[in-house]
Coordinates of N, CA and C in Angstrom, one line a residue:
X1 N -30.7 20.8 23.4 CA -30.2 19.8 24.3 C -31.4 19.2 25.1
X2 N -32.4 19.9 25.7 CA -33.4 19.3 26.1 C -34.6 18.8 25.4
X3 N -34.4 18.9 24.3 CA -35.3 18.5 23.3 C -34.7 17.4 22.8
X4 N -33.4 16.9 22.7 CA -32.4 15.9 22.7 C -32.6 14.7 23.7
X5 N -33.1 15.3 24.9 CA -33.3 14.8 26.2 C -34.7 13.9 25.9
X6 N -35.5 15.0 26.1 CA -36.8 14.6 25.6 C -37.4 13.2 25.0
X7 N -36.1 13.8 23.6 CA -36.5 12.4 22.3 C -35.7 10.9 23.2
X8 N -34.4 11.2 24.0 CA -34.7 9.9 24.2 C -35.2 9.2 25.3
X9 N -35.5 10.2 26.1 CA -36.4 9.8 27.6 C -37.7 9.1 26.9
X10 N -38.3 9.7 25.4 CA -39.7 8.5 24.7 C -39.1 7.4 24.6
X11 N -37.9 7.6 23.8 CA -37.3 6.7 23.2 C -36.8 5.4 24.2
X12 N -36.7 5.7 25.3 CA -36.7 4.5 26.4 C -38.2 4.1 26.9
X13 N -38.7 4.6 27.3 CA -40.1 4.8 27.4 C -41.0 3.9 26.7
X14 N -40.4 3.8 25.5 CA -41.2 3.2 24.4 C -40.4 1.6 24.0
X15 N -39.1 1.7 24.6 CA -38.7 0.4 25.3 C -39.1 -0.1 25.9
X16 N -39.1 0.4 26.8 CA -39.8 -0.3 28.2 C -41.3 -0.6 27.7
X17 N -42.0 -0.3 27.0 CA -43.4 -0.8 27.2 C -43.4 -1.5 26.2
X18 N -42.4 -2.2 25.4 CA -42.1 -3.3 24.0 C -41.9 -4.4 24.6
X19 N -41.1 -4.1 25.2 CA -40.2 -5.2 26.0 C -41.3 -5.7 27.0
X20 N -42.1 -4.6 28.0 CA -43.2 -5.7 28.8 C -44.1 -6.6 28.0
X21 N -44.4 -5.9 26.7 CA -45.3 -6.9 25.8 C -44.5 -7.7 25.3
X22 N -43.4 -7.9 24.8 CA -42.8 -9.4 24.8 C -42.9 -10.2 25.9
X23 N -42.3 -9.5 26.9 CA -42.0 -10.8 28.2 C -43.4 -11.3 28.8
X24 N -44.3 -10.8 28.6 CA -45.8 -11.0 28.6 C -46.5 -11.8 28.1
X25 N -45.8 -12.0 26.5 CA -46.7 -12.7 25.3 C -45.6 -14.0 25.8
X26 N -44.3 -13.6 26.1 CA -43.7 -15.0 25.9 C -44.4 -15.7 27.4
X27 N -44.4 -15.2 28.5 CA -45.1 -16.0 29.8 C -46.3 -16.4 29.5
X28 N -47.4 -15.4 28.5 CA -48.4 -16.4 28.1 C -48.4 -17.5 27.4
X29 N -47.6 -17.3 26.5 CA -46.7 -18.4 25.9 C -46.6 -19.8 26.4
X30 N -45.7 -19.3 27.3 CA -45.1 -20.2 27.8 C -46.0 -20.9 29.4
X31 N -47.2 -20.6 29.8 CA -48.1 -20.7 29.9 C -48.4 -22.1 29.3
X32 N -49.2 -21.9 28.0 CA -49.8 -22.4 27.2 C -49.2 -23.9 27.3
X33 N -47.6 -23.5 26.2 CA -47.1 -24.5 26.3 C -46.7 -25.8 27.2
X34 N -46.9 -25.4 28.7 CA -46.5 -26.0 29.7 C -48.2 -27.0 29.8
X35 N -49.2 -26.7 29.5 CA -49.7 -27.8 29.3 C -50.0 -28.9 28.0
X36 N -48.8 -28.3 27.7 CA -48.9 -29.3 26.0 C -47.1 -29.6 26.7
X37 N -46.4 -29.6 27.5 CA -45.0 -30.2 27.6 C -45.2 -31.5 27.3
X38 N -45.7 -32.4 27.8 CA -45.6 -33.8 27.1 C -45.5 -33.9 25.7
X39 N -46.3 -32.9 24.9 CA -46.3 -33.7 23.6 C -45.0 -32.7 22.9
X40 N -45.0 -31.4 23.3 CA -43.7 -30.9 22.9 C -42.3 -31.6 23.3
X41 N -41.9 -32.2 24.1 CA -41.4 -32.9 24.3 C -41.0 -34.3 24.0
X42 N -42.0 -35.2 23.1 CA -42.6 -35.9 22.4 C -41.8 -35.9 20.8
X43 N -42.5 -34.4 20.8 CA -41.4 -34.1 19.9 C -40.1 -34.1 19.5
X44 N -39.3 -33.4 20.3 CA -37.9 -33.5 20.6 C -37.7 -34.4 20.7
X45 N -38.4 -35.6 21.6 CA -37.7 -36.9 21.7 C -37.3 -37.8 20.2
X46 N -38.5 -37.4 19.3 CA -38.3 -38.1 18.2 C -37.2 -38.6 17.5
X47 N -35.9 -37.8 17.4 CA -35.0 -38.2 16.3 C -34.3 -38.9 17.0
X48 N -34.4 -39.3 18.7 CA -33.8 -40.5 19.6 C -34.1 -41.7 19.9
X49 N -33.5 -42.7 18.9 CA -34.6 -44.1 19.6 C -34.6 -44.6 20.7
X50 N -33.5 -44.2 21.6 CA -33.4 -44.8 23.5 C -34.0 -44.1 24.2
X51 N -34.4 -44.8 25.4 CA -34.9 -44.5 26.0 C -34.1 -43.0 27.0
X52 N -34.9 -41.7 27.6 CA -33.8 -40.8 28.6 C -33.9 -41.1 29.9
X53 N -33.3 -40.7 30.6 CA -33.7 -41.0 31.8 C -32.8 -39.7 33.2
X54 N -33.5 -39.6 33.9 CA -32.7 -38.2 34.9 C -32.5 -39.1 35.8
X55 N -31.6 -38.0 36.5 CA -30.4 -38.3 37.5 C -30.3 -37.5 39.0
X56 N -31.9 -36.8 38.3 CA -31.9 -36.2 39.6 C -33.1 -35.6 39.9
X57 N -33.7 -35.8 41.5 CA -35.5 -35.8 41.5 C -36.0 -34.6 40.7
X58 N -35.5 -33.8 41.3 CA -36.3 -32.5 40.7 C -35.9 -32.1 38.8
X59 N -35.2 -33.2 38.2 CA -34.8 -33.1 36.4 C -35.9 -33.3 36.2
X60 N -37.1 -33.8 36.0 CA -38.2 -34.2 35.1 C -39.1 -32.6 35.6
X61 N -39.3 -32.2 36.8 CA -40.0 -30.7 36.5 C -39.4 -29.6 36.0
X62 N -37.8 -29.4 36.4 CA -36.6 -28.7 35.9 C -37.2 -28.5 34.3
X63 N -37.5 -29.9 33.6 CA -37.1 -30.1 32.0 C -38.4 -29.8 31.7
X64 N -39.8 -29.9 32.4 CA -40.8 -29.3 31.8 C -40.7 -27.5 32.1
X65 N -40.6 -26.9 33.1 CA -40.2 -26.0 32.5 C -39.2 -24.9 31.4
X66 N -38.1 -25.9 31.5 CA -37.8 -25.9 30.3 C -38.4 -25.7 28.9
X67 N -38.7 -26.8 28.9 CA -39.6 -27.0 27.4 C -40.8 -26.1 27.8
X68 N -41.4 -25.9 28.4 CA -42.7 -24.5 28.6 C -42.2 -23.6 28.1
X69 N -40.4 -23.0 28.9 CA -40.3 -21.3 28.1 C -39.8 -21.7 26.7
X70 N -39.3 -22.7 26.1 CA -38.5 -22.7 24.6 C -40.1 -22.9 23.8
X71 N -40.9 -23.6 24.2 CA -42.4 -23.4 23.7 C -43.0 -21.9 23.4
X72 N -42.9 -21.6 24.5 CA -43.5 -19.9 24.6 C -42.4 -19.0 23.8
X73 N -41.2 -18.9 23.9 CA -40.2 -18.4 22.8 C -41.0 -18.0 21.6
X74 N -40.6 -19.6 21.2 CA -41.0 -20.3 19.9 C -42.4 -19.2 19.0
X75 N -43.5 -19.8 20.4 CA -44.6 -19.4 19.7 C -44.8 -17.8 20.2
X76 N -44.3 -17.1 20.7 CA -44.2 -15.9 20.9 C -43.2 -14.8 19.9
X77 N -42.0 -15.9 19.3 CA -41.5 -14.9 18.3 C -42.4 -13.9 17.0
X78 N -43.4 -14.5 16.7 CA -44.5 -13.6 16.0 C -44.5 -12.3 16.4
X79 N -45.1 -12.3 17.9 CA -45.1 -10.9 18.7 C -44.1 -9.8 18.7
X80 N -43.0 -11.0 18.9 CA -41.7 -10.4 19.3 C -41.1 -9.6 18.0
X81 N -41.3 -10.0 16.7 CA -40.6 -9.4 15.5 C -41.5 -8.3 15.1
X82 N -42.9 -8.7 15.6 CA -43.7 -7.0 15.1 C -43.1 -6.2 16.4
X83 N -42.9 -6.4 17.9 CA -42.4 -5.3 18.3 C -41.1 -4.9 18.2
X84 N -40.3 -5.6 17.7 CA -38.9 -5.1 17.6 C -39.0 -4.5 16.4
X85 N -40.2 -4.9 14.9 CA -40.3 -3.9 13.8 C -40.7 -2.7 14.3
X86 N -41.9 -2.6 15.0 CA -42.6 -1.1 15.5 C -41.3 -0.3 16.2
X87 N -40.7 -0.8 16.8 CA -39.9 -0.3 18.0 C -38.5 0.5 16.7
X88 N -37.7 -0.4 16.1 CA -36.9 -0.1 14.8 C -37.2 1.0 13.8
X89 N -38.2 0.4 13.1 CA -38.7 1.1 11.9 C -38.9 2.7 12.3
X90 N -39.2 3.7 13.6 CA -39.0 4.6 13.4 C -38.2 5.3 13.0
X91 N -37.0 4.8 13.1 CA -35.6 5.3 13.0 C -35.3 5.0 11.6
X92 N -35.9 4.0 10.9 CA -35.3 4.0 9.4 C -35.9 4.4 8.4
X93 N -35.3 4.8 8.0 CA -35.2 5.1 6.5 C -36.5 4.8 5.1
X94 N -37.1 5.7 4.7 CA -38.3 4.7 4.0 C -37.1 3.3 2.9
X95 N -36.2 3.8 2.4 CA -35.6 2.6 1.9 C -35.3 1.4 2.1
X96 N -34.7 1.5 4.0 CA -34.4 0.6 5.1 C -35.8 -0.5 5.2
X97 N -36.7 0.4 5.5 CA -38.3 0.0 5.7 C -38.8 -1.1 4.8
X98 N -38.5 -0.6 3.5 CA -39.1 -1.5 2.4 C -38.2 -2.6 2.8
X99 N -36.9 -2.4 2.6 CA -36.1 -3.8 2.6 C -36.3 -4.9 3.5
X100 N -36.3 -4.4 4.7 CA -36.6 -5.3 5.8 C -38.2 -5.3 5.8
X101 N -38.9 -5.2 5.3 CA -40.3 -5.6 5.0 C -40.1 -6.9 4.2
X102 N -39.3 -6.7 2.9 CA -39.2 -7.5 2.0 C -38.9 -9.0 2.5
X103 N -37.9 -8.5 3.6 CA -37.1 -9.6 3.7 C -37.4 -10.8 5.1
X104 N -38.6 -9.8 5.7 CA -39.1 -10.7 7.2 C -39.7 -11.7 7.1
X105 N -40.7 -12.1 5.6 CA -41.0 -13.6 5.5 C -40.3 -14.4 4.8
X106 N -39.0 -13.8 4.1 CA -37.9 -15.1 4.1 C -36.9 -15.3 5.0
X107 N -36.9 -14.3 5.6 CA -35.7 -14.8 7.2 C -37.0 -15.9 8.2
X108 N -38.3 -15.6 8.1 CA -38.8 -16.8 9.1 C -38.6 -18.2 8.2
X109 N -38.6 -18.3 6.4 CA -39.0 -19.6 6.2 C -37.5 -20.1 6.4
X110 N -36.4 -19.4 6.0 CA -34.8 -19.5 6.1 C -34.8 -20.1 7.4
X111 N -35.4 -19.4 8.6 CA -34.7 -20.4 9.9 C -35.8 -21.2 10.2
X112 N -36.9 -21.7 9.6 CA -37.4 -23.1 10.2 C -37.1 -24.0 8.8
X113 N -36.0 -23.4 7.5 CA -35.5 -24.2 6.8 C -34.5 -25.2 7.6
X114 N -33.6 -24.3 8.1 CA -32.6 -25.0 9.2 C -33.0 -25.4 9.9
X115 N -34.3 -25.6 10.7 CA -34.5 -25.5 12.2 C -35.0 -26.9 11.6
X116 N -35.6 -27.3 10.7 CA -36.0 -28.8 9.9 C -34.8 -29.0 9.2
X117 N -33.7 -28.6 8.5 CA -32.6 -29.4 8.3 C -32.0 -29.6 9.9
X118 N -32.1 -29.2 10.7 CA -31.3 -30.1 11.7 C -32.4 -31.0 12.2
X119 N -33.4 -30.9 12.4 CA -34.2 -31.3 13.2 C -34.6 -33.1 12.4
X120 N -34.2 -33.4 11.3 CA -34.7 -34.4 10.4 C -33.5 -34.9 9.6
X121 N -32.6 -34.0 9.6 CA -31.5 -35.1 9.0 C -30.5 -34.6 9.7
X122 N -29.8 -33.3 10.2 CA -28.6 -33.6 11.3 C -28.7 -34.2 12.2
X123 N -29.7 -34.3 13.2 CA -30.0 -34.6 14.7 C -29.7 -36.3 14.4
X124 N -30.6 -36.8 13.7 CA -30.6 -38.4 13.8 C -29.3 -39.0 13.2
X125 N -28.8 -38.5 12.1 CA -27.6 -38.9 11.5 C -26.4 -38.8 12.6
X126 N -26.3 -37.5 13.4 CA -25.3 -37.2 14.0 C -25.5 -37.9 15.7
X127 N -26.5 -38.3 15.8 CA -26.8 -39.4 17.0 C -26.8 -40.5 16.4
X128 N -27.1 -41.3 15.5 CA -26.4 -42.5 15.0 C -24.7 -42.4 15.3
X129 N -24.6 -41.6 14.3 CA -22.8 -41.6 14.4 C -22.4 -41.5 15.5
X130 N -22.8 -41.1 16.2 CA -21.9 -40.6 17.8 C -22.3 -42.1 18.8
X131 N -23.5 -42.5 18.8 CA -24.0 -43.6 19.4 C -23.4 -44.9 18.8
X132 N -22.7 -44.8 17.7 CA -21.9 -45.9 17.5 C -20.6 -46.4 17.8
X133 N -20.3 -45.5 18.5 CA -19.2 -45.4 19.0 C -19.3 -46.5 20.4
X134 N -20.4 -46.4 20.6 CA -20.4 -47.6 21.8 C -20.3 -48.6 21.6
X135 N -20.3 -49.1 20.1 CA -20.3 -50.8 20.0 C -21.4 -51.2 20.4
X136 N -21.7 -53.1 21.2 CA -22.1 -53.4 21.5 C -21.9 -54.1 22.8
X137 N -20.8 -53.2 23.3 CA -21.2 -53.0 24.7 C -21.6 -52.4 26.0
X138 N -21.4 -51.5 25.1 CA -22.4 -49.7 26.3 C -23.8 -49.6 25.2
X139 N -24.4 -49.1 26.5 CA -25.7 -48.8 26.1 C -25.9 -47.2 26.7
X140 N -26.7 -46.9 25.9 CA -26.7 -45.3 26.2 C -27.6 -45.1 27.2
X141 N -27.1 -44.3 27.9 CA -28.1 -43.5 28.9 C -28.3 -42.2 29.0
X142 N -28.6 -41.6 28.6 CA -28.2 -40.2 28.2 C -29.4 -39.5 28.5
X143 N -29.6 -38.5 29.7 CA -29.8 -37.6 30.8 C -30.8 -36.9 29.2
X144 N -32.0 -36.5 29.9 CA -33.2 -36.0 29.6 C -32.8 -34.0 29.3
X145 N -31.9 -34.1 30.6 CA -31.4 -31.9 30.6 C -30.3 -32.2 29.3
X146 N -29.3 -33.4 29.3 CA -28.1 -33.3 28.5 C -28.8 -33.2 27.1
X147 N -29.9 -33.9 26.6 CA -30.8 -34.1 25.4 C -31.4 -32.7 24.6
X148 N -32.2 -32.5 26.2 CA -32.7 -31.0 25.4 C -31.8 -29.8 25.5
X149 N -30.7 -30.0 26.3 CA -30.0 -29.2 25.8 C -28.9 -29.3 24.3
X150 N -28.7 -30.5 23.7 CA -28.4 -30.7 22.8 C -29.1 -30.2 21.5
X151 N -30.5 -30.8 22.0 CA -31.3 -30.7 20.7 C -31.5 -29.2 20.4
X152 N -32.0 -28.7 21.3 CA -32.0 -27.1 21.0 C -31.2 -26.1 21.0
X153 N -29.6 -26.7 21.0 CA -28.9 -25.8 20.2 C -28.8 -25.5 18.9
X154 N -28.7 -27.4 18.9 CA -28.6 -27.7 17.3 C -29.5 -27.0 16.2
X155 N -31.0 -26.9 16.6 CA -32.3 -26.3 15.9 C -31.8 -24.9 16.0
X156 N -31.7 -24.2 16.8 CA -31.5 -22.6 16.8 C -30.1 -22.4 16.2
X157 N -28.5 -22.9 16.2 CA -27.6 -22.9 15.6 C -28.2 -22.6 13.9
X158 N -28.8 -24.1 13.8 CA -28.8 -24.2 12.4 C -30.2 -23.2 11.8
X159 N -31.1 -22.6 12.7 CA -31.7 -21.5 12.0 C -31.3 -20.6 11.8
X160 N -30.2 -20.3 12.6 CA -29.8 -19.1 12.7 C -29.0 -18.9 11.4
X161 N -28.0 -19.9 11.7 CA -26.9 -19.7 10.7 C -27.4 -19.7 9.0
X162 N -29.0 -20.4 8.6 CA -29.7 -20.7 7.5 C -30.0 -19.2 7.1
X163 N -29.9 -18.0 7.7 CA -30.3 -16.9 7.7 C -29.6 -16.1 6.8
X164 N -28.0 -16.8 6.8 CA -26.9 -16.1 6.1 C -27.1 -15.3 4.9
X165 N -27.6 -16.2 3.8 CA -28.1 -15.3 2.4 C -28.8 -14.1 2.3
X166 N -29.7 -14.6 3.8 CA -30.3 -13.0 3.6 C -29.7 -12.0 4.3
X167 N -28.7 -12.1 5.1 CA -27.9 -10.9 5.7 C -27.3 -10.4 4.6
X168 N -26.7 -11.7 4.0 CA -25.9 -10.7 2.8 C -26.7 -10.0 2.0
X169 N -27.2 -10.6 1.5 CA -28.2 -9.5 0.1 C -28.5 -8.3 1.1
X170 N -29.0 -8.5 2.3 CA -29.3 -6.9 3.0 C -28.0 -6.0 2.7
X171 N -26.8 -6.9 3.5 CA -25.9 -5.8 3.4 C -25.5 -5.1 2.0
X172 N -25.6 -6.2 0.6 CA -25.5 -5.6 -0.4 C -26.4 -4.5 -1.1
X173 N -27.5 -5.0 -0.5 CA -28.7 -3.8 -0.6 C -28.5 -2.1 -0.1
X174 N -28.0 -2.8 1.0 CA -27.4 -1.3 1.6 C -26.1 -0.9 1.2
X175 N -25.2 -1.4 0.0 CA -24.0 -0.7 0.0 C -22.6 -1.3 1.0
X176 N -23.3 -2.1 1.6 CA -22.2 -2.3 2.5 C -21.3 -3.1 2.4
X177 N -21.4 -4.4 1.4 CA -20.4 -5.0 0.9 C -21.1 -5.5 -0.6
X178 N -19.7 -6.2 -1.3 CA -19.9 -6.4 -2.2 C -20.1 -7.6 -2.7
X179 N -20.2 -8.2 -3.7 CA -19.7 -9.5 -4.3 C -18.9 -10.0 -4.5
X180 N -17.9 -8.9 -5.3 CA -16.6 -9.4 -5.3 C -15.8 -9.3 -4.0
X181 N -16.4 -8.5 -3.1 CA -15.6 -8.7 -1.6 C -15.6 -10.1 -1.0
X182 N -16.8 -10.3 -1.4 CA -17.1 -11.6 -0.4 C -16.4 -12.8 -1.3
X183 N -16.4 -12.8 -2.7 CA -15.6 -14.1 -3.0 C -13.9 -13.8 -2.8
X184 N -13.6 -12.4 -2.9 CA -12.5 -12.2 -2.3 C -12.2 -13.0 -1.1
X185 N -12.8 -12.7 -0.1 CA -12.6 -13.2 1.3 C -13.3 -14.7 1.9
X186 N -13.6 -15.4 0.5 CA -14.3 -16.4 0.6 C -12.6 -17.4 1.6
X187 N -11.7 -17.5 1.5 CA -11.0 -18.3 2.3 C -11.4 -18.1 3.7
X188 N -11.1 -16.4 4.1 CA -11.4 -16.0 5.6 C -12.3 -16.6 5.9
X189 N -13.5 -16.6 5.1 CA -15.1 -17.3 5.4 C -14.9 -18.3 5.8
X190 N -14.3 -19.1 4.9 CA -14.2 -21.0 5.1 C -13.6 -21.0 6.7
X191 N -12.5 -20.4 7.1 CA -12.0 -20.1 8.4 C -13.0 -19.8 9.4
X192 N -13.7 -19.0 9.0 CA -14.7 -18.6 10.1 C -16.0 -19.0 10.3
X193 N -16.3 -20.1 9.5 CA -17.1 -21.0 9.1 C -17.4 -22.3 10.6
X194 N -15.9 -22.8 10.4 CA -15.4 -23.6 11.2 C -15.3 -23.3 12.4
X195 N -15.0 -22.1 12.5 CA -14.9 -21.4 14.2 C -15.9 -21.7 14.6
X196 N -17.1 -20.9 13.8 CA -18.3 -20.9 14.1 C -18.9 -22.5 14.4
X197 N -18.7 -23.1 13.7 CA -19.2 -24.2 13.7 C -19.2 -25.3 15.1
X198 N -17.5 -24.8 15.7 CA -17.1 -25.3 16.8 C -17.8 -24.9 18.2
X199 N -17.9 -23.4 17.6 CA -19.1 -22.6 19.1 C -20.0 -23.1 19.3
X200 N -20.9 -23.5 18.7 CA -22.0 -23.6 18.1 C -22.8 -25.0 18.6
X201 N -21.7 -26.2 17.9 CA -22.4 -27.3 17.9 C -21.3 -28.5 19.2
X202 N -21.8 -29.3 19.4 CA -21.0 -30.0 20.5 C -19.8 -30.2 20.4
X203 N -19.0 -30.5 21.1 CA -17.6 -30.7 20.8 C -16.8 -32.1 20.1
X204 N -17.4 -32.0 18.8 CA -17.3 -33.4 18.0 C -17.5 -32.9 16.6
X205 N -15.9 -33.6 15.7 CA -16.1 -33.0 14.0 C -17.1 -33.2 13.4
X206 N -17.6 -34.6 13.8 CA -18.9 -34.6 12.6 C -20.0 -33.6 12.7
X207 N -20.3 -33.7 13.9 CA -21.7 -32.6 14.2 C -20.5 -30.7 13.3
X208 N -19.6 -31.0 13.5 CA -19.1 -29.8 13.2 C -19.0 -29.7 11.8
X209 N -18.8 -30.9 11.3 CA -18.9 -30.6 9.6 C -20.0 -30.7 9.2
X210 N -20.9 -31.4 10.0 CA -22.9 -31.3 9.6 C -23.3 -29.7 9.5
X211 N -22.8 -28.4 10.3 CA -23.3 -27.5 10.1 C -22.1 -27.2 9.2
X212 N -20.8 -27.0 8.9 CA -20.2 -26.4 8.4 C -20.1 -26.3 6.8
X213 N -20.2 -27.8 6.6 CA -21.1 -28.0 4.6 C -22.3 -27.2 4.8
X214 N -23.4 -27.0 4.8 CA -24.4 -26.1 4.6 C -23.8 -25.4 5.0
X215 N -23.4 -24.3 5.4 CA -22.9 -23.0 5.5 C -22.1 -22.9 4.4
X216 N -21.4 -23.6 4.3 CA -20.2 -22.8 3.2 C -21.2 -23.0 1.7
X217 N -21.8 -24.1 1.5 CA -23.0 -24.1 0.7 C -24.1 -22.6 -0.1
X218 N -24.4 -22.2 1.4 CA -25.0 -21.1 1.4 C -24.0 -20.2 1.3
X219 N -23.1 -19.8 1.3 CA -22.0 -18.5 1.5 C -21.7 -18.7 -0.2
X220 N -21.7 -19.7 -0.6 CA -21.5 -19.5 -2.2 C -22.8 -19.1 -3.0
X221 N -24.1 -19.6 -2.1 CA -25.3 -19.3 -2.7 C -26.0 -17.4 -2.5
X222 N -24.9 -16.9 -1.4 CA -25.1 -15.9 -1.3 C -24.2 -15.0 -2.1
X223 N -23.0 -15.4 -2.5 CA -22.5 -14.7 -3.2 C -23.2 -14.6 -4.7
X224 N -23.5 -15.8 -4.9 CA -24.4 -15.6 -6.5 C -25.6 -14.5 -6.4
X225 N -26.5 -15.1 -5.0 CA -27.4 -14.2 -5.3 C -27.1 -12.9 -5.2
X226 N -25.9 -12.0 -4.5 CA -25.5 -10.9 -4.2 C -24.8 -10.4 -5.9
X227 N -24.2 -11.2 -6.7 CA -24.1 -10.5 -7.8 C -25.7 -10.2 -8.4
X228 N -26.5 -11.1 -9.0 CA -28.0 -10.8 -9.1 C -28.4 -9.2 -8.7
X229 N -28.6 -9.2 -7.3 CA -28.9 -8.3 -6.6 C -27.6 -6.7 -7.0
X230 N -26.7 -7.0 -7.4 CA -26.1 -5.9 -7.4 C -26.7 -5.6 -8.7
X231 N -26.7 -6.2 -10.0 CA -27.0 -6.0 -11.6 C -28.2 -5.3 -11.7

C-alpha cells in the first residue's frame, strides 16, 4: 500500500513539473508571438475581404492578446506533445509505444491538412455564402473578437476532426474495433457526424455541411484503411 502511495505521489510530481514546462514554453510562446501580432493577425484576416472594425476601446488590445496566446499555443504544441509523450509512454506498453510513435507525424500533417482545408477553401467559400445574404444593401461590419473567434474554431474544428483516420487505425491496431463494425455503424456515424458538425461550427447548414462532407469522406477512408490494416 505504501509503495502504491509512493508510485503515485512521483506520478503526480512528475505532473506537475510537465505541466510547468508547458505553461512556460506556451508564455514564452506566446511572448514571442505578441510581437509578431500584427502580422499573425494579417493572417487570419486574409480569407476576409472587408474591412473589421471593434466596438469597444479596450477590443483591439483584448484581440492582440488573444492572437499572442493562440500564437504561443500554436507554436508551443511541439513541446507540449513531447511532454505529454514523456509523461504517457511510461505507462505503455512497448507495442502501445511503437504505435503512437508511428503515428505522431501523421496526426501533425492530418491536422494542419484541415487546419489548411479550412483555412483556404472553407473559411472564404463559407464567408462569401453567408455575406451574400446581404444583397446590396447591408454592408458588413463584423467585430474583429466576432472574426477571430470564428476563424479559430473553424481551423482547430477542422484539424481536429482531419485526425479521424488515424484514431481509427489506432483503435484497430489495438483490437478495439473493427472494420466491419464501423461500416456496420456507418449510419450511426452519418448521425453523429452532423451533431458534431453543429457543436462545432457556427450556427448555419452550410458551414455545417462544409465540415460534415469531409468527415464522412474520411470515415469511409478510414474504414478502407482499417480493413488494410487488419489483413
Amino acid at each position: 500500500m505504501q509503495i502504491k502511495k509512493m508510485s503515485l505521489i512521483r506520478h503526480m510530481e512528475e505532473l506537475r513539473r510537465r505541466l510547468i514546462i508547458c505553461i512556460l514554453t506556451v508564455l514564452g510562446c506566446s511572448i514571442f508571438s505578441y510581437l509578431y501580432s500584427d502580422k499573425i493577425l494579417a493572417f487570419l484576416k486574409r480569407p476576409f475581404p472587408h474591412s473589421l472594425v471593434f466596438i469597444a476601446p479596450q477590443e483591439p488590445f483584448i484581440i492582440t492578446l488573444k492572437v499572442a496566446i493562440f500564437g504561443g499555443i500554436i507554436f508551443a504544441l511541439p513541446m507540449i506533445t513531447y511532454q505529454v509523450w514523456q509523461f504517457v509512454s511510461s505507462g505503455l506498453k512497448k507495442k502501445e509505444k511503437r504505435s503512437l510513435l508511428f503515428y505522431s507525424p501523421f496526426s501533425l500533417l492530418l491536422f494542419l491538412s484541415g487546419a489548411s482545408f479550412a483555412y483556404f477553401l472553407v473559411i472564404p467559400v463559407g464567408l462569401r455564402f453567408l455575406l451574400s445574404f446581404g444583397g446590396s444593401f447591408l454592408q458588413p461590419m463584423i467585430s474583429i473578437s466576432k472574426y477571430l473567434s470564428f476563424i479559430t474554431l473553424m481551423i482547430f474544428a477542422f484539424g481536429i476532426v482531419f485526425e479521424l483516420p488515424l484514431v481509427f487505425l489506432f483503435l484497430t491496431r489495438m483490437g478495439i474495433v473493427t472494420p466491419q463494425f464501423l461500416a456496420k455503424k456507418r449510419k450511426v456515424f452519418i448521425i453523429a457526424i452532423f451533431v458534431l458538425a453543429a457543436i462545432l461550427t457556427p450556427p448555419d447548414v452550410f458551414t455545417q455541411i462544409l465540415l460534415a462532407a469531409p468527415l464522412l469522406i474520411l470515415y469511409e477512408v478510414s474504414i478502407w484503411l482499417t480493413k488494410i490494416v487488419a489483413h
